[in-house]
Short mmCIF file of C-alpha atoms (C1' of nucleotides) in Angstrom, two decimals:
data_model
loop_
_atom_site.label_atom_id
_atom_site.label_comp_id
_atom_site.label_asym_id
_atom_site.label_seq_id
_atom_site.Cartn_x
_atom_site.Cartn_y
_atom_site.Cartn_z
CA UNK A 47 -62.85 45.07 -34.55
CA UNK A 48 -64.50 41.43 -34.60
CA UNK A 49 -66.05 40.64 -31.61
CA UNK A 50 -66.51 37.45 -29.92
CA UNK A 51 -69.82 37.07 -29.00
CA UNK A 52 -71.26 33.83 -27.21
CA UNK A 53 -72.98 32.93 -30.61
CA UNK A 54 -70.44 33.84 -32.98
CA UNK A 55 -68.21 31.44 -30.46
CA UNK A 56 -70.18 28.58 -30.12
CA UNK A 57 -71.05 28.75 -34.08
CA UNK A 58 -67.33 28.54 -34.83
CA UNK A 59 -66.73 25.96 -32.68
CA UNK A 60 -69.65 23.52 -34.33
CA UNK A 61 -68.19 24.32 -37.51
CA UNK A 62 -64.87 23.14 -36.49
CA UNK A 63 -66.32 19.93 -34.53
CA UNK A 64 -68.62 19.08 -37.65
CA UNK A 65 -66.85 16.46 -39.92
CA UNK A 66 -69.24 17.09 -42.07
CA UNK A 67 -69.59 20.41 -44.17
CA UNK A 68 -72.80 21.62 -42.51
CA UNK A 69 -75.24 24.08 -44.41
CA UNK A 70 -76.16 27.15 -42.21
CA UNK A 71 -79.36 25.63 -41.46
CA UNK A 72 -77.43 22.72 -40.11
CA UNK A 73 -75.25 25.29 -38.28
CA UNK A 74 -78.50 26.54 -36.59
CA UNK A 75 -80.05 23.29 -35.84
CA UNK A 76 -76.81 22.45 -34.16
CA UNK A 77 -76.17 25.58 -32.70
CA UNK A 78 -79.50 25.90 -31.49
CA UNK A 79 -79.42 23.04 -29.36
CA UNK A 80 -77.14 24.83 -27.18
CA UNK A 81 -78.36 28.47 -27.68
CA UNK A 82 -82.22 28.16 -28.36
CA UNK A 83 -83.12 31.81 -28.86
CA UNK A 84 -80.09 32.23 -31.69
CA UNK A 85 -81.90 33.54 -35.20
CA UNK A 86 -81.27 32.06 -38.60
CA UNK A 87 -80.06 35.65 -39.16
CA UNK A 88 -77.76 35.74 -36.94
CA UNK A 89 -76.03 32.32 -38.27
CA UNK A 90 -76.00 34.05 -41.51
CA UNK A 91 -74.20 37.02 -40.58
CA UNK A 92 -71.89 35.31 -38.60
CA UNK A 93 -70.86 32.86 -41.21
CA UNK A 94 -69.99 35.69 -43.73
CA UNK A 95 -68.24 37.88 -41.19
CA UNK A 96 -66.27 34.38 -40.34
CA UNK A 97 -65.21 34.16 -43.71
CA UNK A 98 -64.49 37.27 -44.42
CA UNK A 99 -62.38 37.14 -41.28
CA UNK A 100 -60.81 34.03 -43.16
CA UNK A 101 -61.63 31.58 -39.90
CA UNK A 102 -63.70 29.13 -42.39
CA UNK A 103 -63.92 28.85 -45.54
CA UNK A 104 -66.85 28.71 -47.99
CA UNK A 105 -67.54 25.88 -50.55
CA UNK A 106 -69.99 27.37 -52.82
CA UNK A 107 -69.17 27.65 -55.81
CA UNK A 108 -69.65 30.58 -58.08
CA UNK A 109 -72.76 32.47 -57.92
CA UNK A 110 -75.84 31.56 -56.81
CA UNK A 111 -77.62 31.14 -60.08
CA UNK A 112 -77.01 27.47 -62.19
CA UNK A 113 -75.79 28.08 -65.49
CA UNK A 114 -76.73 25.70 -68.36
CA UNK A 115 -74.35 24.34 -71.06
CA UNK A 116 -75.14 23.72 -74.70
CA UNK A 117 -72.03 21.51 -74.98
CA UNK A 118 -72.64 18.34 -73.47
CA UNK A 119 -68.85 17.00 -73.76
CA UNK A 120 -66.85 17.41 -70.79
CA UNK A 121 -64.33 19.55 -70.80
CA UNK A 122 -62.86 22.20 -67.47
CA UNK A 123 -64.21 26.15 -66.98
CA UNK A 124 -62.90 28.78 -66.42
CA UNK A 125 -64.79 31.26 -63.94
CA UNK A 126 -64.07 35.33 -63.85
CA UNK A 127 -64.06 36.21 -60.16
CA UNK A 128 -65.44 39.96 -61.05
CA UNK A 129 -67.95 39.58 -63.62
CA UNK A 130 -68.72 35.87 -62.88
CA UNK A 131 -68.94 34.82 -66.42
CA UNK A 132 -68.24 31.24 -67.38
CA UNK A 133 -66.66 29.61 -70.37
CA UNK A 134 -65.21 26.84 -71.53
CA UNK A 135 -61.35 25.25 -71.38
CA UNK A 136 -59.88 23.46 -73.96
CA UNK A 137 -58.62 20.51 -71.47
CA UNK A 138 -60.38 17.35 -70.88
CA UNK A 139 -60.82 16.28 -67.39
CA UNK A 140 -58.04 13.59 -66.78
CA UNK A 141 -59.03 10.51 -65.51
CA UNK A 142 -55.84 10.02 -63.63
CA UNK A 143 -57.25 12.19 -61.10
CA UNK A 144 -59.41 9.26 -60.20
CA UNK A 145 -57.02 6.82 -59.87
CA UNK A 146 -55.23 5.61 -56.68
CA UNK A 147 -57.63 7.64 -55.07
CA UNK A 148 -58.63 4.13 -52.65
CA UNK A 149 -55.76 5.20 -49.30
CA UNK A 150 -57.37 9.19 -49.53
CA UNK A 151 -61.00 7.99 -49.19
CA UNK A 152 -63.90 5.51 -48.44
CA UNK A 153 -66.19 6.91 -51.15
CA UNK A 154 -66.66 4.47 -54.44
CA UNK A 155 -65.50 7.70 -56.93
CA UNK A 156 -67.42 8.28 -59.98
CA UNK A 157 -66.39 11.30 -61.21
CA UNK A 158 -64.48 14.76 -60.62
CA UNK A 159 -65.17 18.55 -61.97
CA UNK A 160 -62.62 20.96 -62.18
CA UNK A 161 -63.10 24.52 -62.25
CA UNK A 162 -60.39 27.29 -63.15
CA UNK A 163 -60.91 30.96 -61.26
CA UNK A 164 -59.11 33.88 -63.17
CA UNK A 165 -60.25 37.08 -64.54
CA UNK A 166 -61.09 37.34 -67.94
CA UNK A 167 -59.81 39.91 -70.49
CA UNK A 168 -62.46 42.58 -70.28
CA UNK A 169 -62.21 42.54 -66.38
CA UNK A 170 -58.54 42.85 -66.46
CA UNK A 171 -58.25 45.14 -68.89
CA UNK A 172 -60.90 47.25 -66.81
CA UNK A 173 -58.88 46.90 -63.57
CA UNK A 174 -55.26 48.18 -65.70
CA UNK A 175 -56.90 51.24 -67.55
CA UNK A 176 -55.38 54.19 -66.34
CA UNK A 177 -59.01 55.60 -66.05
CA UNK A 178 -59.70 52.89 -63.23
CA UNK A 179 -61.25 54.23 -60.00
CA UNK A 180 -61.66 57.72 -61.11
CA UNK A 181 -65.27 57.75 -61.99
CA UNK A 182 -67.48 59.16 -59.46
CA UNK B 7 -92.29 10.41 -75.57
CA UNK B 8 -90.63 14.10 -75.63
CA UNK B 9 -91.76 16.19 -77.64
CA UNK B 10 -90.13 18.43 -79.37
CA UNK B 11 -92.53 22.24 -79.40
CA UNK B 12 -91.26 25.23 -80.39
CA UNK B 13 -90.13 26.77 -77.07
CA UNK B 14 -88.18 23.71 -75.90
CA UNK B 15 -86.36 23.86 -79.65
CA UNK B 16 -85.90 27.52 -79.64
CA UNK B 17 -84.27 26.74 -75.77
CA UNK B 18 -81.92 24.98 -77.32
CA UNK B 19 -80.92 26.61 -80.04
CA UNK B 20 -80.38 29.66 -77.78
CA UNK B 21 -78.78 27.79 -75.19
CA UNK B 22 -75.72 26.23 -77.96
CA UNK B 23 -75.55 29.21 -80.17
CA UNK B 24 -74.30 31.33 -76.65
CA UNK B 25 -70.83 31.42 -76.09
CA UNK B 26 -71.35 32.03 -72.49
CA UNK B 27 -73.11 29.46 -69.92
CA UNK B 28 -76.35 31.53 -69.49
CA UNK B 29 -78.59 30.91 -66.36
CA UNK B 30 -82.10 30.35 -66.73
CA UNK B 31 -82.95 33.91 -66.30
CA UNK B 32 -80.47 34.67 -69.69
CA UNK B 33 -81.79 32.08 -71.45
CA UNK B 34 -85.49 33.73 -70.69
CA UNK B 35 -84.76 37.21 -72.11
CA UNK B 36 -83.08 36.34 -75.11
CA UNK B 37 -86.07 33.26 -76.16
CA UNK B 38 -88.22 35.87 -75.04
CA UNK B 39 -86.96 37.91 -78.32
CA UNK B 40 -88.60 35.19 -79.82
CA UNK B 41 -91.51 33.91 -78.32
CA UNK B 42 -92.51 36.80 -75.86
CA UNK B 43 -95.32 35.18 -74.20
CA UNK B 44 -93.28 31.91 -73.44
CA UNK B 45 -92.74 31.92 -69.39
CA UNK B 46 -89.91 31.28 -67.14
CA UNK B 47 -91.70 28.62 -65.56
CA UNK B 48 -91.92 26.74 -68.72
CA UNK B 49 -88.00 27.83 -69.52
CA UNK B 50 -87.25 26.05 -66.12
CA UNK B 51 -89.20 22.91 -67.00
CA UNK B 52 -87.66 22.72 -70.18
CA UNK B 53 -84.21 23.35 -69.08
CA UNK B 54 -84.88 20.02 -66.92
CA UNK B 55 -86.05 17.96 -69.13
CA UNK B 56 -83.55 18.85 -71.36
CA UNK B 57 -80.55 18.15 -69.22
CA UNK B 58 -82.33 14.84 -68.33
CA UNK B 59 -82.40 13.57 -71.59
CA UNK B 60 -79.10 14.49 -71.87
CA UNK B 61 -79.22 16.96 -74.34
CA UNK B 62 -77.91 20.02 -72.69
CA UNK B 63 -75.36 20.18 -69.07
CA UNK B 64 -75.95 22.18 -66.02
CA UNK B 65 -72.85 23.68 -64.45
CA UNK B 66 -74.27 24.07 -60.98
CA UNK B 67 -72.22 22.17 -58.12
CA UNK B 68 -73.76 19.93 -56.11
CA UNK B 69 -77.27 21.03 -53.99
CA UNK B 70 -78.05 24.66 -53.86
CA UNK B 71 -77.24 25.50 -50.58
CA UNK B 72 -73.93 26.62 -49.49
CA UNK B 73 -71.81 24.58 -47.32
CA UNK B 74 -69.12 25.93 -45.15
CA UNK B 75 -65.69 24.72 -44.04
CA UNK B 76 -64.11 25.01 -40.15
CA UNK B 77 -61.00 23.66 -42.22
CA UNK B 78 -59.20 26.93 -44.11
CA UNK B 79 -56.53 24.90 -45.45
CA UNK B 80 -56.99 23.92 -49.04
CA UNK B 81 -57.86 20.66 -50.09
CA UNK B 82 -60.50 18.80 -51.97
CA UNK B 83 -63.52 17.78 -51.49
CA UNK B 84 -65.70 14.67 -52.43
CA UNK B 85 -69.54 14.74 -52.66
CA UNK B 86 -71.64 12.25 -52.06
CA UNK B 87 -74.31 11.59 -55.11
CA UNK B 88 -76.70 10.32 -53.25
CA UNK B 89 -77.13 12.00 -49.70
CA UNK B 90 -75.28 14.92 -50.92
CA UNK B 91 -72.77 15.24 -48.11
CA UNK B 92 -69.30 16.88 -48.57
CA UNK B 93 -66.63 15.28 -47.09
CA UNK B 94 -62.76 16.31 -47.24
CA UNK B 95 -59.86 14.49 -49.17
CA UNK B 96 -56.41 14.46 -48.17
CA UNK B 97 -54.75 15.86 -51.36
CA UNK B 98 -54.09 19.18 -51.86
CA UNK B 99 -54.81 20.78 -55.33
CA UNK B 100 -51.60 20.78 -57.52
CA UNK B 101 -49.86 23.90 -58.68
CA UNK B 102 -49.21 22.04 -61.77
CA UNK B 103 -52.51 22.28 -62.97
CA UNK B 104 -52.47 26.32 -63.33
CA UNK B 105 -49.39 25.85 -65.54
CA UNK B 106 -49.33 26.39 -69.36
CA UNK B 107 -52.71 27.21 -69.44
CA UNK B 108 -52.08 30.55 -71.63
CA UNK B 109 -52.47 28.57 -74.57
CA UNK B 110 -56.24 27.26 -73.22
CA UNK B 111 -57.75 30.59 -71.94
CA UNK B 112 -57.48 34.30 -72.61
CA UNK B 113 -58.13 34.47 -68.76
CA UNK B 114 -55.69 35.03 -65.88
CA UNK B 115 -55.96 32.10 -64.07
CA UNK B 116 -55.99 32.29 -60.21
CA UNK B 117 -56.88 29.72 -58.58
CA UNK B 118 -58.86 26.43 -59.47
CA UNK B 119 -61.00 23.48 -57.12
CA UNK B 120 -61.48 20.00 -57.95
CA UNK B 121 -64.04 18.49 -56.73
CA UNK B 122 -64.81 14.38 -56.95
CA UNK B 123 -68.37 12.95 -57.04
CA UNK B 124 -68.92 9.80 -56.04
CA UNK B 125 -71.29 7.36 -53.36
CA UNK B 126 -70.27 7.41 -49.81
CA UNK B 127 -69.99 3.91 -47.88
CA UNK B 128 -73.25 4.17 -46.35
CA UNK B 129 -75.09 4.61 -49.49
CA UNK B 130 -73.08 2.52 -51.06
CA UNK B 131 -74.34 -0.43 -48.34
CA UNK B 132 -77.78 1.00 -48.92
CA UNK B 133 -77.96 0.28 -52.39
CA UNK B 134 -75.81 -3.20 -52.00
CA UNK B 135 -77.72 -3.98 -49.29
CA UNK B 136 -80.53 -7.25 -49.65
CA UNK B 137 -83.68 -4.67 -48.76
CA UNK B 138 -82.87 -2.54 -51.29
CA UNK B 139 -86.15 -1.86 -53.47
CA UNK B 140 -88.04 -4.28 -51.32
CA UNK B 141 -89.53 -1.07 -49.38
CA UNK B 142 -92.60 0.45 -49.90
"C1'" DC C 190 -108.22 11.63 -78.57
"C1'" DT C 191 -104.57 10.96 -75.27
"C1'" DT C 192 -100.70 12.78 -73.38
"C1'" DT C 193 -97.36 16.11 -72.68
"C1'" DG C 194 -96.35 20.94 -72.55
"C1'" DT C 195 -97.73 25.83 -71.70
"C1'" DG C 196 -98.71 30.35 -69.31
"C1'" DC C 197 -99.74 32.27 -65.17
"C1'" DA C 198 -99.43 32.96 -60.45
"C1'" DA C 199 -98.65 31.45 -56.03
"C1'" DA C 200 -95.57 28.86 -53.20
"C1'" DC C 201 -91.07 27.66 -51.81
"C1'" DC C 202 -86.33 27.69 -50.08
"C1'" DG C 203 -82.05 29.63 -48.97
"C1'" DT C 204 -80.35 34.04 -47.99
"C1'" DT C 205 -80.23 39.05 -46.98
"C1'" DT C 206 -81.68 43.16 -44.69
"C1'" DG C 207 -84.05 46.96 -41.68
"C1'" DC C 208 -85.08 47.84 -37.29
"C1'" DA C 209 -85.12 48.34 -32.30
"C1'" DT C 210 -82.72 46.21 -28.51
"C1'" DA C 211 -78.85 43.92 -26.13
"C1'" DG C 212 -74.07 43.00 -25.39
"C1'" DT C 213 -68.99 43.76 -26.04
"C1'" DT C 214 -65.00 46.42 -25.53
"C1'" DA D 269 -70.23 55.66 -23.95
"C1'" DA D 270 -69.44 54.08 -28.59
"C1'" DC D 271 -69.98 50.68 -31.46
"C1'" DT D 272 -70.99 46.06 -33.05
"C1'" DA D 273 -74.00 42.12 -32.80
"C1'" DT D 274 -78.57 40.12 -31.96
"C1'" DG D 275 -83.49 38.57 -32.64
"C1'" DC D 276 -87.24 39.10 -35.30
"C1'" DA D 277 -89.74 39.47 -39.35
"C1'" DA D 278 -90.23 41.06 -43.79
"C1'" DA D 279 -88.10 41.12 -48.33
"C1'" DC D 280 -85.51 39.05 -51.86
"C1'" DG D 281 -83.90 36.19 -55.90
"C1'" DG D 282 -83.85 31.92 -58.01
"C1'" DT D 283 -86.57 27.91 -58.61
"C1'" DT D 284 -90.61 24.82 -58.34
"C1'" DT D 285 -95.41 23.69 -58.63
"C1'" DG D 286 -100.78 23.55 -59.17
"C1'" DC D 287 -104.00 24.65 -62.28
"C1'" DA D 288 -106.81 25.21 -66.49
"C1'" DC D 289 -105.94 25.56 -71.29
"C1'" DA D 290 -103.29 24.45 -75.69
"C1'" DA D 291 -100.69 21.74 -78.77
"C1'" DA D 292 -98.12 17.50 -80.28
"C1'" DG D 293 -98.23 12.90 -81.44
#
DNA sequence: CTTTGTGCAAACCGTTTGCATAGTT
DNA sequence: AACTATGCAAACGGTTTGCACAAAG
């Protein structure tokens, strides 16, 4: 059962008051101001149990590592959700995208990435196999 | 002047003869096939210079920390370049774009994000602004 | 011969985790 | 009372950096 402790409150509720998409060291800075003794830890924990929960959502993107790219073209990629793997998508980024874009916000745009999420063959193939989940 | 030495050439003849999008630490053990006493620092400093001359792309997204969301409905996302802040967009990603892909990618496609870059209107005013440059 | 790059190791930053204690249900 | 969450601090993984030495131009 999820709890709802004082911290785990008050961090949700700066999240949800923050325009902004805060970092959790922003979170604690924030959060801190109203619950000094709070731990970085504790921030931490609560962010991933939050959204696991599915009360806020992450923005990270991928792993944690940077990959690098040989190509230097731009072109869209497609990331595997179980092995993480990364590779490349025949489609060109459209620049229609950045059009009109002027009522939605204040920023000058320069540029957009898009990023596909799927599972690639291997993955999938692992996941159908009739020998899937018997191992021990 | 860059100069071209073995390590950085053998980086990059690694890094666009791999299919995948390795991360530094990839890119490490297979140069180090090649030139075992080269070290990741010096794989890191290349990598750098090499996407700064424009010669190679880094995949990463934005900063490296992790920014979270109070806001779990989906939508995009614009970054600032400069400060790095994330704020939201008021279009939500099209369906349409997940269509007719099987032709593009062996993958099973999921989900995707789009994310715009561009300058937010305070930096924007910074760098319009008469004192720009004049500091220091 | 000057300048840039290298190997090594320590530092760094964001994040995770083990532990004893405190709080929630 | 049973279980989950907390604070603290140490560990971790990826990345950066200071230094003396080596190599490229």
């Amino acid at each position: 059962m999820l709890r709802m402790t004082k911290q785990r409150a008050i961090i949700l509720e700066e999240l949800r008051k923050a325009r902004t998409h805060p970092t959790a060291d922003e979170i604690y800075s924030r959060v801190r101001l109203r619950l000094p003794r709070i731990s970085l830890g504790t921030v931490y924990r609560n962010l991933d149990t939050l959204s696991k929960a599915g009360l806020i959502a992450r923005l990270q993107c991928g792993g944690v590592a940077k990959r690098y790219d040989g190509c230097i073209e731009s072109h869209c990629h497609v990331r595997c959700e179980v092995c993480g793997r990364v590779e490349d998508m025949d489609i060109a980024p459209s620049a229609d995208l950045e059009r009109n874009l002027s009522d939605k916000t204040s920023y000058r745009i320069t540029g957009h990435r898009i990023e596909f999420t799927g599972v690639c063959p291997e993955c999938d193939n692992a996941v159908a196999s009739p020998n899937y989940g018997k191992g021990g």
